[in-house]
Amino acid sequence: MHAVPQLAVSTLLLGGIYALIAVGLTLIFGVMRVVNFAHGEFLMLAMYLAFWSFALLGLDPYVTLVLALPVIFAGGWLSYRLVMGPVIQASHNVQIFTTVGLSIALQNLALVLWTADAQFIRTPYYAVVVRLGGAAFNLAQAVAFLVAVLATAALFAFLRWSYTGKVMRATAQDRQAASLMGIDTGRVYSLTWAVGVTCVGVAGVLLAPVYPVYPTAGLQFVLIAYVAVVLGGLGDMAGAVIASLIVATVEVVGSYVIGTAWKEVLYLLLFIAILLVRPAGLFGQRGAENIGV
Amino acid sequence: MRHAKWPVKTLVAVVGVVALALGAGALGQAQQGLSGEYKIGVLEPLTGNLAAEGKRHLEGMEIMRDLINERFGGVMGKKLTFVVGDAVDPTVAASEATRLATQGAVKIIAGTFSSTLCGAASEAAARQGVIYWETSCVDPRLTKRGLKNIYRTEIDGTGFGWYNIEFIAKHLAHRLGKKPNELRIAYLSEDSSYGQSVTETARQRAKQEFGMQETGVEYYTFTTNDLTSVILKLKSQNPDILHHIARNQDAILFWRQAREQNFQVKAVVHAGATGYGSPDFGKAFGADGNGPFALLEPGAGFLIDKMRPEGQRIERAYREAVKAKTGNDIAGGHQLAGGGLWVLKLVLDAAKTDDPDKFRAAVLGLDLPTGSALNGWGVKFDENGQNSNPRVQHYMLQWQNGQMVTVWPEEFTSERGKWIPLGPWDQRK
């Protein structure tokens, strides 16, 4: 029983980060019907942004986060205009090849520019450990979790109450009708892509002080985010958050109770089992692609 | 006085011209010594998750290649050149091996460093009738599949496990004031054939030969994002020693989270040029990484004078070349790749051909005692193509203030192991 507080805290911290990565992915799918296979590379680029800001300018990653938000958003917007925009009307196959191609290109660009060597951000507080009610955790990880929660909540509020958010949801529900109502769906797609990239960018900057930075750093997070998005129900934001927490619980608690070697097996078995019972995911509905967020 | 300046200037000019001519002559002589080129394929993971180590191995090979060409007469009197392939994963490793053999027209492929890749790459090479020369991967199965033209210069995983337990039983135990059979060991490992072969051999020897007490065994995937649950389990087992075989990022993650969880153990022992044996670990923690041991090629403090004269010659030359090329001290990956390529040069020079049968005869005929080759290695291949584990001398290194220091066997080093037992986390500096 003495392990319970620690397991709970570890689950929450890990799940929070997975959630922030997953909501960006599910937002893009929900509105645009595009599975972004380059999501992990945007995470990696944001980690490098934090690293280079720290290494060259001495900027704390949290200062970078505030200053770089417009840059990340602009980068997302630009990547849509240059890469995704031209194929948005094309078949799903073309879109898949495009995002996979973008993923490979970005990974190798990072490799050429910054080599495969891992980089580290050692802030003055990198070794600060917080002890709370029988649990211990790294300060940077706790900050990452808190900001992830705030960012996810802000995204929910933006989609729920802002005019632009409503426009995005309208486009998600029925692109043709939205277009007939005068909505510039092309702009909505650009915006959605940029917001999705910003979400994962925020996650990247937050993770940079916690994990090593290297060209394939995004892969180990984003594969789990894909599982969470499908498990939660494609395009369902709340589902993605809850599924992220479920995956984190299975990872942390499952490996403690059953064995670490079983971690991936456990959450993938759960994934298959849930999809057998609910093919559209936990919170998704049949034909979700026609309903969206 | 005015006229006296001219003879001096003239003299300087003449000396300069003569020096240049002599230099050019010497250079010409060195190049004249090598007639033609001999090309081999080099296959390493240069992209993907294993790229950091793969690039280090390729760098180690390139530095050794240049050294061989510039100072050691090339191979078979020819200039050694590379055709490089990227083995990002086992599937690509196999197709790249095929490409090197067919389009690259090489007769020998060297690589791949990783146990995840060497099996697939070597099988593809064997299908093409090409000699496969492994310099680093330790999967014991590599040379036990009945494939005739596969050779490995590095120790295999069973050798790693053997050495680790040797160190624990014959060095750590008495420094901890215990008999080997009083030691409690926990085994933690990434789950590839590298981690499994080292761990299972260590477990077997520790139990059967020394009666050490095993507190538990845990395997995990090295791309994991969290190891707190593993650490909680380890804490409940309360081992004296943690035998941890890791890749790179997982060693860093474990060390950070072990500190957060205040997981206290008397010693951490690893084997190989990844994980605690990688420069990444020192880069991540600096002096906060003080303490863990990694079984490797010799590091700082190594007494080169203890090697045989021919070994000293190549050891010094290679260390200087790595420092000159990279600006850093030699890393385990450099040594493995460079050491393996050096043995290949010795074989090719002896065989004078890459004909597989004559090459094999030269491989099996090479018999060099420990200390004759780079890293203090010796050479004596068995029928399976595996260099004899006892000849491939390994050393235990310890992280001390951001540097990997050779601490065992003590007769080979000027340095000594510290923090035995490991103190509280904030008192290891």
XYZ file of C-alpha atoms in Angstrom:
722
model
C 0.000 0.000 0.000
C 2.919 2.378 0.624
C 3.490 2.472 -3.136
C -0.018 3.728 -3.948
C 0.640 7.497 -3.585
C 3.755 7.243 -5.735
C 2.001 5.183 -8.400
C -0.895 7.646 -8.451
C 1.371 10.662 -8.807
C 3.526 8.994 -11.483
C 0.400 8.053 -13.428
C -0.967 11.582 -13.279
C 2.301 13.211 -14.321
C 2.792 10.857 -17.239
C -0.871 10.897 -18.259
C -0.974 14.698 -18.270
C 1.861 14.886 -20.759
C 0.375 12.152 -22.951
C -2.925 14.055 -22.886
C -1.434 17.309 -24.147
C 0.254 15.466 -27.012
C -2.924 13.519 -27.772
C -5.351 16.478 -27.805
C -3.375 18.216 -30.562
C -3.484 15.046 -32.591
C -7.179 14.433 -32.052
C -8.028 18.081 -32.770
C -6.395 17.836 -36.180
C -8.129 14.562 -36.897
C -11.483 15.765 -35.589
C -11.604 18.896 -37.720
C -9.542 17.939 -40.747
C -9.826 14.109 -40.853
C -6.054 13.949 -41.197
C -3.886 11.624 -39.096
C -0.735 13.619 -38.560
C 2.162 11.148 -38.586
C 4.600 14.048 -38.182
C 3.144 14.936 -34.758
C 6.151 13.448 -32.951
C 8.576 15.450 -35.073
C 6.838 18.700 -34.119
C 7.331 17.618 -30.510
C 11.014 17.008 -31.223
C 11.443 20.379 -32.954
C 9.922 22.151 -29.956
C 12.309 20.289 -27.664
C 15.214 21.507 -29.806
C 13.791 25.040 -29.737
C 13.914 24.913 -25.937
C 17.389 23.405 -25.989
C 18.932 25.947 -28.367
C 17.242 28.863 -26.578
C 18.849 27.574 -23.415
C 22.239 26.771 -24.924
C 22.683 29.882 -27.064
C 20.648 32.562 -25.279
C 20.582 31.148 -21.758
C 16.773 31.257 -21.766
C 14.954 29.149 -19.220
C 12.607 26.704 -21.012
C 9.585 28.286 -19.318
C 10.578 31.707 -20.610
C 11.063 30.097 -24.018
C 7.568 28.661 -23.768
C 6.023 32.120 -23.407
C 8.229 33.791 -25.995
C 8.102 30.971 -28.522
C 4.353 30.325 -28.595
C 3.824 32.676 -31.587
C 6.840 31.105 -33.311
C 5.495 27.583 -32.834
C 2.049 28.669 -33.983
C 3.543 30.396 -37.044
C 5.641 27.295 -37.776
C 2.499 25.168 -37.656
C 0.643 27.583 -39.926
C 3.520 27.655 -42.393
C 3.859 23.863 -42.443
C 0.164 23.638 -43.320
C 0.495 26.183 -46.118
C 3.573 24.522 -47.572
C 2.855 20.845 -47.053
C -0.670 19.934 -45.980
C -2.688 22.619 -47.744
C -1.854 21.370 -51.258
C -3.050 17.834 -50.411
C -6.007 18.581 -48.155
C -8.480 17.740 -50.918
C -6.552 14.641 -51.955
C -7.314 11.079 -50.872
C -6.461 9.826 -47.382
C -3.647 7.766 -48.842
C -1.968 10.863 -50.246
C -2.389 12.647 -46.929
C -0.879 9.719 -45.052
C 2.111 9.630 -47.396
C 2.493 13.390 -47.011
C 2.572 13.378 -43.205
C 4.806 10.294 -43.105
C 7.104 12.016 -45.602
C 7.088 15.173 -43.513
C 7.938 13.085 -40.452
C 10.924 11.435 -42.156
C 12.099 14.739 -43.624
C 11.966 16.566 -40.280
C 13.681 13.719 -38.451
C 16.527 13.607 -40.935
C 16.777 17.382 -41.104
C 17.291 17.369 -37.331
C 19.860 14.625 -37.736
C 21.812 16.593 -40.314
C 21.567 19.896 -38.459
C 22.138 18.745 -34.897
C 23.567 15.187 -35.179
C 22.140 12.121 -33.433
C 23.793 12.983 -30.102
C 21.392 13.538 -27.245
C 21.346 17.047 -25.754
C 20.397 18.007 -22.235
C 19.012 21.070 -20.549
C 20.468 21.323 -17.080
C 18.623 24.201 -15.473
C 19.622 25.262 -11.935
C 16.528 23.425 -10.700
C 16.869 20.289 -12.844
C 17.582 18.122 -9.819
C 14.957 19.635 -7.496
C 12.763 16.902 -6.097
C 9.362 17.596 -4.545
C 8.196 15.225 -1.780
C 4.490 15.219 -1.086
C 2.382 12.772 0.917
C 4.558 9.736 0.385
C 5.277 10.533 -3.259
C 8.333 12.131 -4.823
C 8.629 13.747 -8.208
C 10.809 16.015 -10.277
C 9.881 19.728 -10.190
C 10.189 20.100 -13.974
C 7.849 17.169 -14.502
C 5.321 18.653 -12.101
C 5.460 22.001 -13.921
C 5.048 20.161 -17.225
C 1.961 18.442 -15.843
C 0.406 21.638 -14.497
C 0.996 23.605 -17.693
C -0.306 20.639 -19.709
C -3.518 20.678 -17.656
C -3.881 24.442 -18.098
C -3.158 24.259 -21.823
C -5.650 21.429 -22.313
C -8.286 23.337 -20.326
C -7.590 26.481 -22.386
C -8.027 24.507 -25.583
C -11.334 23.104 -24.354
C -12.524 26.605 -23.423
C -11.366 27.984 -26.762
C -13.317 25.346 -28.687
C -16.366 25.591 -26.459
C -16.821 29.325 -26.064
C -14.798 31.314 -28.562
C -16.274 32.238 -31.928
C -13.284 30.732 -33.734
C -13.648 27.542 -31.703
C -17.295 27.309 -32.695
C -16.316 27.820 -36.314
C -13.815 24.994 -35.999
C -16.414 22.702 -34.464
C -18.931 23.655 -37.135
C -16.393 22.807 -39.832
C -15.712 19.525 -38.090
C -19.385 18.621 -38.007
C -20.169 19.396 -41.624
C -17.593 20.953 -43.865
C -20.008 21.523 -46.774
C -22.639 23.201 -44.621
C -20.000 25.340 -42.921
C -18.737 26.413 -46.293
C -22.276 27.303 -47.402
C -22.648 29.390 -44.250
C -19.710 31.502 -45.387
C -16.963 29.887 -43.320
C -13.576 29.905 -45.012
C -12.806 26.239 -44.350
C -9.308 26.596 -45.805
C -8.469 29.128 -43.110
C -10.111 26.964 -40.464
C -7.916 24.050 -41.509
C -4.775 26.199 -41.359
C -5.781 27.408 -37.928
C -6.633 23.922 -36.694
C -3.329 22.507 -37.893
C -1.444 25.400 -36.285
C -3.310 24.980 -32.975
C -2.654 21.218 -33.008
C 1.041 21.832 -33.664
C 1.084 24.469 -30.906
C -0.337 21.926 -28.432
C 2.404 19.430 -29.174
C 4.929 22.272 -29.295
C 3.970 23.304 -25.768
C 4.419 19.684 -24.711
C 7.844 19.603 -26.392
C 9.131 22.708 -24.615
C 7.800 21.380 -21.299
C 9.432 17.997 -21.791
C 12.821 19.359 -22.818
C 14.044 19.907 -19.223
C 12.838 16.402 -18.271
C 13.960 14.130 -21.123
C 17.010 14.090 -23.433
C 16.606 15.906 -26.754
C 17.514 13.981 -29.923
C 16.114 13.605 -33.456
C 13.812 10.665 -32.681
C 12.747 11.915 -29.242
C 9.158 12.425 -30.399
C 8.588 8.812 -31.394
C 8.446 7.323 -27.926
C 5.696 9.732 -26.879
C 3.677 9.989 -30.009
C 3.104 6.258 -30.499
C 1.326 6.249 -27.163
C -0.590 9.370 -28.181
C -1.899 7.512 -31.255
C -3.123 4.721 -28.999
C -4.797 7.250 -26.686
C -6.502 9.070 -29.558
C -7.952 5.884 -31.041
C -8.826 4.476 -27.628
C -10.612 7.670 -26.614
C -12.498 7.865 -29.879
C -11.087 9.548 -32.973
C -11.660 13.265 -32.785
C -13.019 13.214 -29.221
C -11.038 15.645 -27.077
C -12.283 14.488 -23.667
C -11.857 10.898 -24.794
C -8.216 11.566 -25.688
C -7.532 12.995 -22.223
C -9.207 10.128 -20.391
C -7.578 7.521 -22.636
C -4.177 9.135 -22.006
C -4.725 8.698 -18.282
C -5.823 5.103 -18.828
C -2.710 4.314 -20.860
C -0.512 5.947 -18.218
C -2.278 3.959 -15.470
C -1.758 0.694 -17.314
C 1.879 1.568 -17.912
C 2.724 2.585 -14.359
C 0.468 0.360 -12.261
C 0.573 -2.582 -14.661
C 4.347 -2.676 -14.689
C 4.428 -2.486 -10.890
C 1.862 -5.207 -10.302
C 2.507 -7.592 -13.189
C 5.945 -6.742 -14.574
C 7.666 -4.062 -16.617
C 8.173 -6.401 -19.550
C 4.378 -6.602 -19.832
C 3.785 -2.857 -20.015
C 3.279 -2.513 -23.779
C 1.476 -5.845 -23.970
C -0.957 -4.708 -21.293
C -2.021 -1.437 -22.843
C -2.161 -2.861 -26.339
C -4.299 -5.763 -25.102
C -6.583 -3.273 -23.402
C -6.617 -1.254 -26.613
C -7.669 -4.286 -28.671
C -10.240 -5.373 -26.080
C -11.915 -1.968 -25.969
C -11.959 -1.662 -29.735
C -13.575 -5.112 -29.977
C -16.374 -3.957 -27.696
C -16.508 -0.348 -28.883
C -15.000 -0.098 -32.369
C -15.226 3.694 -32.358
C -13.257 3.973 -29.118
C -14.378 4.652 -25.555
C -16.153 7.922 -26.233
C -16.390 7.931 -29.979
C -19.560 7.175 -31.843
C -19.975 5.004 -34.888
C -19.292 7.141 -37.908
C -17.349 9.605 -35.755
C -15.587 10.883 -38.804
C -18.900 12.441 -39.805
C -19.438 14.019 -36.415
C -16.045 15.296 -35.312
C -15.230 17.169 -32.103
C 75.521 45.220 -42.971
C 73.184 45.889 -45.824
C 74.581 43.046 -47.859
C 74.653 40.695 -44.892
C 70.814 40.468 -44.820
C 70.575 38.845 -48.228
C 72.476 35.641 -47.438
C 70.284 35.075 -44.355
C 67.080 35.494 -46.328
C 68.425 33.332 -49.093
C 69.416 30.714 -46.558
C 65.917 30.738 -45.023
C 64.358 30.443 -48.473
C 66.655 27.569 -49.430
C 65.955 25.745 -46.159
C 62.232 26.288 -46.682
C 62.306 24.938 -50.224
C 64.366 21.944 -49.130
C 61.973 21.268 -46.218
C 58.974 21.454 -48.524
C 60.644 19.171 -50.995
C 61.510 16.715 -48.272
C 57.942 16.862 -46.910
C 56.472 16.322 -50.324
C 58.910 13.528 -50.902
C 57.966 11.878 -47.632
C 54.278 12.244 -48.445
C 54.859 10.866 -51.898
C 56.745 7.978 -50.388
C 53.863 7.202 -47.998
C 51.367 7.309 -50.832
C 53.640 5.328 -53.100
C 53.583 2.602 -50.458
C 49.872 2.066 -51.135
C 49.008 0.885 -54.609
C 45.319 0.966 -55.453
C 42.301 0.853 -53.170
C 40.561 -1.857 -51.206
C 36.901 -1.174 -50.496
C 34.792 -2.623 -47.688
C 31.163 -1.977 -46.731
C 30.439 -0.368 -43.370
C 26.949 -0.747 -42.009
C 25.872 1.252 -38.950
C 22.572 2.768 -37.764
C 23.006 6.403 -38.783
C 19.381 7.434 -38.382
C 16.678 6.338 -35.929
C 16.882 5.534 -32.222
C 20.319 3.912 -32.383
C 21.933 6.642 -34.469
C 23.930 8.344 -31.706
C 25.974 5.211 -31.016
C 25.960 4.178 -34.687
C 27.555 7.462 -35.694
C 30.138 7.109 -32.954
C 31.034 3.643 -34.266
C 31.306 4.927 -37.829
C 33.511 7.782 -36.596
C 35.686 5.229 -34.791
C 36.008 3.213 -38.004
C 36.861 6.267 -40.084
C 39.558 7.394 -37.670
C 41.071 3.898 -37.663
C 40.825 3.695 -41.474
C 42.752 6.963 -41.841
C 45.329 5.792 -39.329
C 45.764 2.488 -41.164
C 46.214 4.319 -44.474
C 48.515 7.048 -43.202
C 50.697 5.190 -40.744
C 50.230 1.445 -41.019
C 50.497 0.697 -44.737
C 46.808 0.329 -45.590
C 45.448 -3.206 -46.025
C 47.222 -5.700 -48.273
C 49.339 -2.735 -49.400
C 46.269 -0.889 -50.648
C 44.438 2.170 -49.425
C 41.397 1.146 -47.372
C 38.120 2.853 -48.365
C 34.504 2.549 -47.187
C 31.099 2.306 -48.791
C 28.707 3.255 -45.996
C 25.158 1.972 -45.418
C 22.534 3.124 -42.909
C 21.049 0.259 -40.875
C 18.155 2.062 -39.232
C 16.340 -1.157 -38.256
C 16.722 -4.920 -38.912
C 14.783 -4.828 -42.192
C 16.785 -1.935 -43.573
C 19.997 -3.471 -42.221
C 19.344 -6.579 -44.329
C 18.491 -4.616 -47.476
C 21.489 -2.310 -47.018
C 23.777 -5.326 -46.577
C 22.408 -6.684 -49.852
C 22.905 -3.309 -51.555
C 26.505 -3.051 -50.346
C 27.236 -6.546 -51.615
C 25.546 -6.153 -54.988
C 25.744 -2.485 -56.010
C 28.672 -1.571 -53.767
C 30.514 -4.678 -54.947
C 32.225 -5.204 -51.604
C 33.469 -8.585 -50.388
C 33.495 -7.657 -46.711
C 30.865 -5.828 -44.655
C 31.751 -4.516 -41.200
C 29.329 -3.183 -38.601
C 26.619 -2.937 -37.148
C 27.275 -2.347 -33.442
C 23.770 -3.285 -32.325
C 22.504 -6.732 -31.315
C 19.158 -5.654 -32.719
C 20.694 -5.321 -36.192
C 23.636 -7.694 -36.537
C 21.552 -10.864 -36.975
C 19.580 -9.538 -39.962
C 22.579 -7.810 -41.559
C 24.835 -10.858 -41.273
C 22.221 -13.199 -42.737
C 21.772 -10.940 -45.742
C 25.553 -10.763 -46.163
C 25.786 -14.551 -45.961
C 23.127 -14.912 -48.671
C 25.278 -12.765 -50.941
C 28.382 -14.828 -50.158
C 30.007 -11.828 -48.514
C 32.187 -11.921 -45.394
C 30.481 -10.273 -42.410
C 32.812 -8.723 -39.830
C 31.060 -7.709 -36.594
C 32.938 -5.290 -34.371
C 30.502 -4.619 -31.546
C 27.175 -6.451 -31.253
C 27.214 -8.983 -28.409
C 24.211 -11.209 -29.167
C 25.663 -14.715 -28.549
C 23.486 -16.189 -31.322
C 25.360 -14.283 -34.047
C 28.149 -16.838 -34.379
C 26.131 -19.911 -33.434
C 23.990 -20.270 -36.549
C 26.391 -22.345 -38.628
C 27.102 -19.484 -41.040
C 30.660 -19.873 -42.240
C 31.766 -16.342 -43.121
C 30.622 -14.454 -40.049
C 33.246 -13.251 -37.591
C 33.095 -11.182 -34.429
C 36.046 -9.415 -32.848
C 34.168 -8.210 -29.729
C 33.345 -10.388 -26.755
C 29.799 -11.841 -26.788
C 27.100 -11.182 -24.205
C 28.078 -14.226 -22.179
C 31.553 -12.709 -21.793
C 30.071 -9.435 -20.553
C 28.006 -11.278 -17.956
C 31.036 -13.340 -16.922
C 33.258 -10.273 -16.425
C 30.584 -8.361 -14.502
C 30.195 -11.156 -11.974
C 33.982 -11.550 -11.803
C 34.201 -7.873 -10.830
C 31.365 -8.111 -8.317
C 32.662 -11.300 -6.687
C 36.371 -10.533 -6.681
C 36.457 -6.774 -6.227
C 33.196 -5.303 -4.986
C 32.377 -7.998 -2.420
C 35.465 -7.481 -0.270
C 35.248 -3.706 -0.581
C 31.703 -3.990 0.740
C 32.927 -6.210 3.573
C 30.892 -9.194 2.406
C 31.468 -12.637 0.990
C 30.122 -13.134 -2.554
C 27.369 -15.441 -1.292
C 26.193 -12.734 1.104
C 25.586 -10.251 -1.711
C 22.017 -9.523 -2.771
C 21.750 -8.664 -6.479
C 18.823 -7.241 -8.442
C 18.878 -7.569 -12.239
C 17.343 -4.873 -14.419
C 17.715 -4.839 -18.175
C 16.381 -3.557 -21.454
C 14.764 -6.447 -23.271
C 16.779 -6.863 -26.495
C 19.102 -9.809 -27.060
C 21.973 -7.617 -25.803
C 20.393 -7.028 -22.409
C 19.022 -10.529 -22.107
C 22.229 -12.356 -22.983
C 24.338 -10.322 -20.563
C 21.793 -10.534 -17.775
C 21.048 -14.236 -18.077
C 24.753 -15.158 -18.147
C 25.428 -12.972 -15.131
C 22.493 -14.493 -13.244
C 23.659 -18.019 -13.958
C 27.276 -17.453 -12.942
C 26.378 -15.407 -9.854
C 24.074 -18.124 -8.592
C 25.909 -21.285 -9.583
C 29.521 -20.282 -9.018
C 29.281 -17.781 -6.170
C 25.897 -18.463 -4.568
C 24.882 -14.798 -4.736
C 21.331 -14.019 -3.694
C 19.052 -12.823 -6.475
C 16.358 -10.395 -5.315
C 14.544 -10.032 -8.634
C 14.756 -9.695 -12.436
C 13.020 -7.017 -14.516
C 13.098 -6.438 -18.263
C 11.744 -3.317 -20.012
C 11.690 -1.716 -23.463
C 14.419 0.893 -23.741
C 12.067 3.518 -25.221
C 10.099 3.645 -21.969
C 9.061 7.058 -20.606
C 8.819 6.147 -16.945
C 10.646 3.783 -14.618
C 9.237 4.777 -11.224
C 7.263 1.563 -10.835
C 10.452 -0.451 -11.451
C 12.288 1.622 -8.870
C 9.523 1.073 -6.329
C 9.884 -2.673 -6.831
C 13.650 -2.486 -6.499
C 13.307 -0.513 -3.278
C 11.121 -3.212 -1.809
C 13.720 -5.856 -2.765
C 16.515 -3.939 -1.010
C 19.449 -5.297 -3.046
C 23.123 -4.563 -2.341
C 24.000 -4.370 -6.024
C 21.977 -3.420 -9.080
C 23.091 -5.156 -12.274
C 21.557 -2.845 -14.901
C 21.993 -3.322 -18.667
C 20.678 -0.246 -20.456
C 20.736 1.586 -23.784
C 21.229 5.345 -23.622
C 18.074 7.271 -22.736
C 16.805 4.627 -20.313
C 20.009 4.766 -18.234
C 19.575 8.533 -17.961
C 15.872 8.200 -17.102
C 16.578 5.516 -14.499
C 19.353 7.483 -12.795
C 17.224 10.640 -12.583
C 14.178 8.825 -11.265
C 16.243 6.673 -8.868
C 17.536 9.910 -7.346
C 13.998 11.314 -7.103
C 12.821 8.130 -5.418
C 15.913 8.058 -3.178
C 16.663 4.509 -4.270
C 19.793 3.561 -2.363
C 21.980 0.704 -3.523
C 25.622 -0.066 -2.752
C 26.754 -0.320 -6.388
C 25.379 -0.161 -9.935
C 27.136 -2.360 -12.510
C 26.613 -2.203 -16.291
C 28.349 -3.638 -19.382
C 28.823 -2.172 -22.843
C 29.339 1.116 -24.665
C 25.669 2.117 -24.397
C 23.758 3.190 -21.270
C 26.160 3.996 -18.446
C 28.981 3.258 -20.889
C 27.914 6.027 -23.289
C 29.304 9.580 -23.171
C 25.652 10.727 -23.091
C 25.411 9.684 -19.454
C 28.261 11.978 -18.420
C 26.875 14.780 -20.554
C 23.488 14.462 -18.875
C 24.671 14.447 -15.275
C 28.278 15.602 -14.948
C 29.327 15.042 -11.343
C 25.736 14.091 -10.432
C 26.377 10.878 -12.351
C 29.224 9.804 -10.062
C 29.300 6.149 -9.097
C 27.999 3.641 -11.653
C 30.399 1.093 -13.170
C 30.447 0.066 -16.838
C 32.433 -2.806 -18.339
C 34.203 -1.371 -21.367
C 37.402 -0.829 -23.242
C 40.067 1.048 -21.264
C 39.384 4.664 -20.255
C 41.220 7.337 -18.280
C 43.953 6.046 -15.983
C 44.640 2.999 -18.135
C 48.304 2.002 -18.012
C 49.192 1.537 -21.655
C 52.656 0.355 -20.591
C 51.033 -2.853 -19.350
C 50.227 -3.840 -22.921
C 52.586 -5.629 -25.271
C 54.784 -3.334 -27.425
C 52.752 -3.838 -30.613
C 49.550 -3.144 -28.691
C 51.010 0.007 -27.132
C 51.898 1.346 -30.551
C 48.392 1.161 -31.993
C 46.746 2.119 -28.675
C 48.686 5.388 -28.414
C 48.260 6.228 -32.086
C 44.512 5.652 -32.005
C 43.914 7.589 -28.799
C 45.824 10.555 -30.211
C 43.938 10.339 -33.518
C 40.526 10.282 -31.797
C 41.472 13.272 -29.653
C 42.770 15.169 -32.683
C 39.688 14.408 -34.782
C 36.929 14.837 -32.190
C 38.505 17.071 -29.557
C 37.240 14.621 -26.960
C 38.620 11.607 -25.160
C 38.126 8.233 -26.759
C 34.647 6.716 -26.265
C 33.680 3.050 -25.958
C 32.043 3.086 -29.390
C 35.235 4.401 -31.006
C 37.280 1.680 -29.351
C 34.989 -1.183 -30.317
C 34.759 -0.118 -33.945
C 38.421 0.852 -34.205
C 39.571 -2.291 -32.415
C 37.507 -4.483 -34.721
C 38.762 -2.782 -37.862
C 42.352 -3.128 -36.689
C 41.926 -6.896 -36.341
C 40.400 -6.995 -39.835
C 43.522 -5.245 -41.155
C 45.716 -7.849 -39.457
C 43.685 -10.663 -41.030
C 43.674 -9.123 -44.528
C 47.404 -8.491 -44.340
C 47.925 -12.112 -43.330
C 45.525 -13.523 -45.947
C 46.607 -11.137 -48.743
C 43.208 -11.813 -50.298
C 39.486 -11.608 -49.569
C 38.827 -15.058 -50.978
C 36.494 -16.451 -48.267
C 38.409 -19.724 -47.755
C 41.844 -18.137 -47.574
C 40.426 -15.323 -45.462
C 38.950 -17.893 -43.071
C 42.270 -19.698 -42.857
C 43.947 -16.394 -41.955
C 41.288 -15.616 -39.333
C 41.677 -19.000 -37.678
C 45.451 -18.819 -37.952
C 45.776 -15.483 -36.174
C 46.958 -16.059 -32.627
C 47.860 -12.932 -30.667
C 48.122 -12.891 -26.893
C 46.081 -10.457 -24.795
C 47.542 -6.951 -24.962
C 48.672 -7.194 -28.597
C 45.876 -5.276 -30.279
C 43.887 -2.122 -29.634
C 42.071 -1.947 -26.262
C 44.414 -4.528 -24.800
C 42.706 -7.213 -26.853
C 44.248 -10.416 -28.105
C 43.038 -12.530 -31.017
C 42.147 -16.207 -31.251
C 39.003 -17.018 -33.197
C 37.113 -20.257 -32.752
C 35.546 -22.342 -35.531
C 32.318 -20.351 -35.203
C 34.121 -17.108 -35.975
C 33.964 -15.758 -32.424
C 37.074 -14.121 -31.013
C 37.925 -15.873 -27.761
C 36.158 -14.151 -24.852
C 39.182 -14.471 -22.509
C 41.415 -12.838 -25.145
C 39.085 -9.848 -25.472
C 40.241 -8.185 -22.287
C 37.662 -5.862 -20.744
C 37.954 -3.325 -17.963
C 35.599 -1.876 -15.411
C 35.237 1.865 -15.683
C 33.492 4.194 -13.255
C 31.911 7.611 -13.762
C 33.974 10.041 -11.745
C 33.133 13.744 -12.168
C 31.967 13.502 -15.749
C 34.771 11.177 -16.846
C 34.944 7.419 -17.319
C 37.881 6.177 -15.288
C 39.416 2.684 -15.508
C 39.264 1.149 -12.021
C 39.642 -2.625 -12.518
C 41.658 -4.863 -12.920
C 43.794 -2.745 -10.621
C 47.126 -3.761 -12.203
C 46.064 -2.023 -15.440
C 45.170 1.360 -13.977
C 46.502 4.205 -11.925
C 42.980 5.002 -10.639
C 40.808 3.368 -7.991
C 37.078 2.827 -7.613
C 35.322 5.350 -5.380
C 32.007 5.546 -3.527
C 31.987 1.858 -2.585
C 29.409 1.594 -1.129
C 27.516 4.405 -2.812
C 26.626 7.033 -0.224
C 23.486 9.158 -0.111
C 22.775 10.860 -3.433
C 24.023 14.278 -2.343
C 27.304 12.903 -0.978
C 28.782 11.363 -4.112
C 30.973 14.294 -5.107
